[in-house]
Structures are given as C-alpha cells and as structure tokens.
Coordinates of N, CA, C and O in Angstrom, one line a residue:
M1 N -7.9 -5.5 5.4 CA -8.2 -6.6 4.5 C -6.6 -6.4 3.5 O -6.1 -5.7 3.7
R2 N -6.1 -7.6 3.2 CA -5.0 -7.8 2.7 C -4.9 -7.9 1.4 O -6.0 -8.2 0.5
L3 N -4.0 -7.1 0.3 CA -4.0 -7.1 -1.1 C -2.8 -7.8 -1.5 O -1.8 -7.8 -0.7
G4 N -2.9 -8.6 -2.1 CA -2.1 -9.5 -3.1 C -1.2 -8.4 -4.0 O -1.4 -7.3 -3.7
I5 N -0.2 -8.8 -4.3 CA 0.7 -8.2 -5.3 C 0.1 -7.5 -6.4 O 0.0 -6.3 -6.9
L6 N -0.9 -8.2 -7.1 CA -1.3 -7.9 -8.2 C -2.4 -6.7 -7.7 O -2.6 -5.6 -8.5
D7 N -3.1 -7.0 -6.6 CA -4.2 -6.1 -6.1 C -3.6 -4.9 -5.8 O -3.7 -4.0 -6.2
T8 N -2.0 -4.8 -5.2 CA -1.2 -3.5 -4.9 C -1.0 -2.8 -6.0 O -1.1 -1.4 -6.2
L9 N -0.6 -3.6 -7.0 CA -0.4 -2.8 -8.5 C -1.5 -2.5 -9.0 O -1.3 -1.3 -9.7
G10 N -2.5 -3.0 -9.0 CA -3.5 -2.1 -9.7 C -4.2 -0.8 -8.9 O -4.5 -0.3 -9.5
L11 N -3.9 -1.3 -7.7 CA -4.3 0.1 -7.2 C -3.4 1.2 -7.3 O -3.9 2.6 -7.3
A12 N -2.2 0.9 -7.1 CA -1.2 1.9 -7.2 C -1.4 2.5 -8.9 O -1.6 3.9 -9.1
A13 N -1.8 1.7 -10.0 CA -2.1 2.4 -11.4 C -3.2 3.4 -11.2 O -3.4 4.1 -11.7
T14 N -4.3 2.5 -10.5 CA -5.4 3.8 -10.4 C -4.9 5.0 -9.8 O -5.7 6.1 -10.1
L15 N -4.2 4.7 -8.7 CA -3.9 6.1 -8.1 C -3.3 7.0 -8.7 O -3.4 8.3 -8.5
I16 N -2.2 6.4 -9.8 CA -1.7 7.4 -10.7 C -2.7 8.3 -11.3 O -2.3 9.6 -11.9
F17 N -4.1 8.0 -11.8 CA -4.7 8.4 -12.4 C -6.0 9.3 -11.7 O -6.6 10.6 -12.2
A18 N -6.1 8.6 -10.5 CA -7.1 9.5 -9.7 C -6.5 10.8 -8.7 O -7.2 11.5 -8.5
I19 N -5.4 10.4 -8.6 CA -4.6 11.5 -7.7 C -4.6 13.0 -8.5 O -5.2 14.3 -7.9
P20 N -4.2 12.8 -10.0 CA -4.4 14.4 -10.6 C -6.1 14.8 -10.6 O -6.0 15.9 -10.7
V21 N -6.7 13.9 -10.8 CA -8.0 14.2 -11.3 C -8.8 14.9 -9.8 O -9.4 15.9 -9.7
G22 N -8.3 14.2 -8.6 CA -8.7 15.0 -7.2 C -8.3 15.9 -6.8 O -8.8 17.1 -6.3
L23 N -6.8 16.3 -7.3 CA -6.0 17.3 -7.0 C -6.4 18.9 -7.7 O -7.0 20.0 -7.5
Y24 N -6.7 18.5 -9.1 CA -7.4 19.3 -10.2 C -9.1 19.6 -9.5 O -9.4 21.2 -9.6
G25 N -9.7 19.2 -9.0 CA -10.8 19.1 -8.2 C -10.7 20.2 -7.5 O -11.6 21.0 -7.2
V26 N -10.1 19.8 -6.3 CA -9.8 21.2 -5.2 C -9.2 22.1 -5.8 O -9.5 23.1 -5.3
E27 N -8.5 22.0 -6.4 CA -7.6 23.3 -7.3 C -9.1 24.5 -7.7 O -9.2 25.4 -7.6
S28 N -10.1 23.4 -8.6 CA -11.1 24.2 -9.3 C -12.0 24.5 -8.3 O -12.8 25.4 -8.4
A29 N -12.4 23.9 -7.3 CA -13.0 24.3 -6.0 C -12.6 25.3 -5.3 O -13.4 26.4 -5.1
L30 N -11.3 25.4 -5.1 CA -10.8 26.8 -4.3 C -10.4 27.8 -5.3 O -10.6 29.3 -4.8
A31 N -10.8 27.8 -6.6 CA -10.5 29.1 -7.6 C -11.8 29.4 -8.0 O -12.2 30.3 -8.5
G32 N -13.0 28.9 -7.4 CA -14.2 29.7 -7.4 C -15.5 28.7 -8.3 O -16.4 29.4 -8.7
R33 N -15.0 27.5 -8.6 CA -15.5 26.7 -9.3 C -16.4 25.4 -8.6 O -15.7 24.1 -8.9
P34 N -16.9 25.5 -7.6 CA -17.2 24.4 -6.4 C -17.9 23.2 -7.4 O -17.7 22.2 -7.0
I35 N -18.7 23.5 -8.1 CA -19.6 22.2 -8.9 C -18.7 21.2 -9.4 O -18.1 19.8 -9.1
L36 N -17.8 21.8 -10.0 CA -16.8 21.0 -11.0 C -15.9 20.6 -10.0 O -15.1 19.4 -10.1
G37 N -15.3 21.1 -9.2 CA -14.2 20.7 -8.0 C -14.9 19.4 -7.1 O -14.3 18.7 -7.0
V38 N -16.1 19.8 -6.6 CA -16.7 18.7 -5.6 C -17.0 17.4 -6.9 O -16.7 16.1 -6.2
G39 N -17.3 17.5 -8.2 CA -17.7 16.6 -9.2 C -16.3 15.7 -9.4 O -16.3 14.6 -9.3
L40 N -15.5 16.4 -9.5 CA -13.8 15.7 -10.1 C -13.5 14.9 -8.7 O -12.5 13.8 -8.7
V41 N -13.7 15.5 -7.4 CA -13.1 14.9 -6.5 C -14.0 13.8 -5.9 O -13.6 12.6 -5.6
V42 N -15.4 13.7 -6.5 CA -16.0 12.5 -6.2 C -15.5 11.5 -7.1 O -15.5 10.1 -7.2
V43 N -15.5 11.9 -8.8 CA -14.9 11.0 -9.5 C -13.8 10.3 -9.2 O -13.5 9.2 -9.4
A44 N -12.7 11.2 -8.8 CA -11.7 10.5 -8.4 C -11.5 9.7 -7.0 O -10.8 8.4 -7.2
A45 N -12.5 9.8 -6.0 CA -12.8 8.8 -5.1 C -13.3 7.4 -5.9 O -13.3 6.2 -5.3
L46 N -14.5 7.7 -6.8 CA -15.0 6.6 -7.6 C -13.8 5.8 -8.1 O -14.3 4.3 -8.4
M47 N -13.2 6.4 -8.6 CA -12.1 5.5 -9.3 C -11.4 4.6 -8.3 O -11.1 3.5 -8.9
V48 N -11.5 4.8 -7.5 CA -10.7 4.4 -6.3 C -11.5 3.1 -5.7 O -11.1 1.9 -5.4
V49 N -12.8 3.5 -5.3 CA -13.7 2.7 -4.4 C -14.2 1.7 -5.4 O -14.3 0.5 -5.1
L50 N -14.7 2.2 -6.6 CA -15.7 1.0 -7.4 C -14.7 -0.1 -7.8 O -15.4 -1.2 -7.8
P51 N -13.6 -0.1 -8.0 CA -13.0 -1.5 -8.5 C -12.9 -2.6 -7.6 O -12.9 -3.5 -7.7
R52 N -12.7 -1.7 -6.2 CA -12.7 -2.7 -5.0 C -14.1 -3.3 -4.7 O -14.3 -4.3 -3.9
R53 N -15.1 -2.4 -4.9 CA -16.6 -3.0 -4.3 C -17.3 -4.0 -5.6 O -18.3 -4.6 -5.1
L54 N -17.0 -3.5 -6.8 CA -18.0 -3.9 -7.6 C -17.5 -5.4 -8.1 O -16.3 -5.7 -8.3
T55 N -18.3 -6.2 -8.5 CA -18.1 -7.6 -9.0 C -18.3 -7.7 -10.4 O -19.4 -7.2 -10.8
T56 N -17.0 -8.0 -11.4 CA -17.5 -7.9 -12.8 C -17.4 -9.4 -13.4 O -17.2 -10.3 -12.6
P57 N -17.9 -9.6 -14.0 CA -18.2 -11.0 -15.1 C -16.7 -11.9 -15.0 O -16.6 -12.8 -14.7
A58 N -15.5 -11.1 -15.0 CA -14.4 -11.6 -15.1 C -13.8 -12.2 -13.6 O -13.1 -13.0 -13.1
D59 N -14.7 -11.5 -12.7 CA -14.5 -11.9 -11.0 C -14.9 -13.3 -10.7 O -14.8 -13.6 -9.7
V60 N -16.1 -13.3 -11.5 CA -17.2 -14.5 -10.6 C -16.4 -15.9 -10.8 O -16.3 -16.5 -9.7
P61 N -15.4 -16.2 -12.0 CA -15.0 -17.5 -11.4 C -14.0 -17.6 -10.6 O -13.8 -18.7 -9.9
G62 N -13.3 -16.4 -10.3 CA -12.3 -16.7 -9.2 C -13.1 -16.7 -7.5 O -12.6 -17.1 -6.8
A63 N -14.2 -15.8 -7.8 CA -14.8 -15.8 -6.5 C -15.5 -17.5 -6.2 O -15.3 -17.9 -5.2
V64 N -16.1 -18.1 -7.1 CA -16.5 -19.4 -7.2 C -15.7 -20.4 -7.2 O -15.6 -21.0 -5.9
V65 N -14.2 -20.3 -7.6 CA -13.0 -21.2 -7.0 C -12.8 -21.0 -5.5 O -12.5 -21.9 -4.9
E66 N -12.3 -19.5 -5.1 CA -12.3 -19.4 -3.6 C -13.4 -19.8 -2.4 O -12.6 -20.5 -1.8
R67 N -14.4 -20.1 -3.1 CA -15.4 -20.4 -2.1 C -15.3 -21.9 -2.0 O -15.4 -22.3 -1.1
V68 N -15.2 -22.4 -2.9 CA -15.0 -23.9 -3.2 C -14.1 -24.2 -2.5 O -14.0 -25.2 -1.3
I69 N -12.9 -23.8 -2.7 CA -11.6 -24.3 -2.0 C -11.6 -24.1 -0.4 O -11.3 -24.7 0.5
G70 N -12.3 -22.8 -0.3 CA -12.2 -22.3 1.1 C -13.1 -23.2 2.4 O -12.8 -23.2 3.0
G71 N -14.2 -23.8 1.4 CA -14.8 -24.7 2.0 C -14.7 -26.1 2.1 O -14.6 -26.8 3.1
A72 N -13.6 -26.6 1.3 CA -12.9 -27.7 1.2 C -11.8 -28.0 2.3 O -11.3 -28.8 2.9
V73 N -11.1 -26.9 2.5 CA -9.3 -26.6 3.0 C -9.8 -25.5 4.3 O -10.3 -24.4 3.9
K74 N -9.3 -25.9 5.4 CA -9.4 -25.2 6.4 C -8.3 -24.7 6.7 O -6.9 -24.7 6.3
D75 N -8.3 -23.4 7.2 CA -7.3 -22.2 7.4 C -6.4 -22.8 8.7 O -7.1 -23.3 9.7
P76 N -4.9 -23.2 8.7 CA -4.2 -23.9 9.6 C -4.5 -22.6 10.8 O -4.8 -23.5 11.7
D77 N -4.3 -21.8 10.8 CA -4.9 -21.0 12.0 C -6.1 -20.8 12.9 O -6.1 -21.1 13.7
A78 N -7.1 -21.3 11.9 CA -8.2 -21.7 12.7 C -8.3 -22.8 13.4 O -8.7 -23.0 14.5
D79 N -7.6 -24.0 12.9 CA -7.3 -25.5 13.7 C -6.6 -24.8 14.9 O -7.1 -25.7 16.1
D80 N -5.6 -24.0 15.1 CA -4.8 -23.9 16.4 C -5.5 -23.1 17.3 O -5.9 -23.4 18.2
A81 N -6.6 -22.3 16.7 CA -7.3 -21.6 17.8 C -8.7 -22.7 18.2 O -8.8 -22.4 19.6
D82 N -9.1 -23.6 17.4 CA -9.8 -24.2 18.1 C -9.5 -25.4 19.0 O -9.7 -25.7 20.1
E83 N -8.0 -25.7 19.0 CA -7.2 -26.6 19.8 C -6.7 -25.5 21.1 O -6.8 -26.5 22.1
D84 N -6.9 -24.4 21.3 CA -6.5 -23.5 22.6 C -7.9 -23.6 23.4 O -7.4 -23.3 24.7
R85 N -8.9 -24.0 22.9 CA -10.1 -23.9 23.7 C -10.3 -24.9 24.5 O -10.3 -25.7 24.9

C-alpha cells in the first residue's frame, strides 16, 4: 500500500506518541505489572492501526471523489497490460 506525503507525515506523528506508550508498556510488563504492560502495548498498536482502518466522516467526501474519478479515468498502466495480451 502506497502512502502519500500527508499520510506519511500523519503516520510519523502517530508513531511519535505510540512508541513511548509501547515502550512503557513493555517496561511495565517486564517489571511485574503484566496487565498494565499488555494493555499499554495494545493501546500503542491501536493508535497506529485504527486511523488507517477506520473511515471518519471527514474521509467520506474524498472516498466518493476517488471512486467517481477512478471509474471515469483508467490507469495508464492498466491500458498497457491489456495491450500486451
């Protein structure tokens, strides 16, 4: 899956907050607090995964435009693949 510049910056910003939470979770689990540690590791993983998987109301107009344009305009690489057959 390709990420655009804004998506990459958003992922980097998310990782800035998720990595310390995950590291603290690992340290807590190793220090004898496994429930807290595992919980924090899960929270850190969800911080990274959920924004990529969930569709928010702000994402709907972009998805509609992408679907409309994608149906109207063919990918030039797809045309080349059809000609090779």
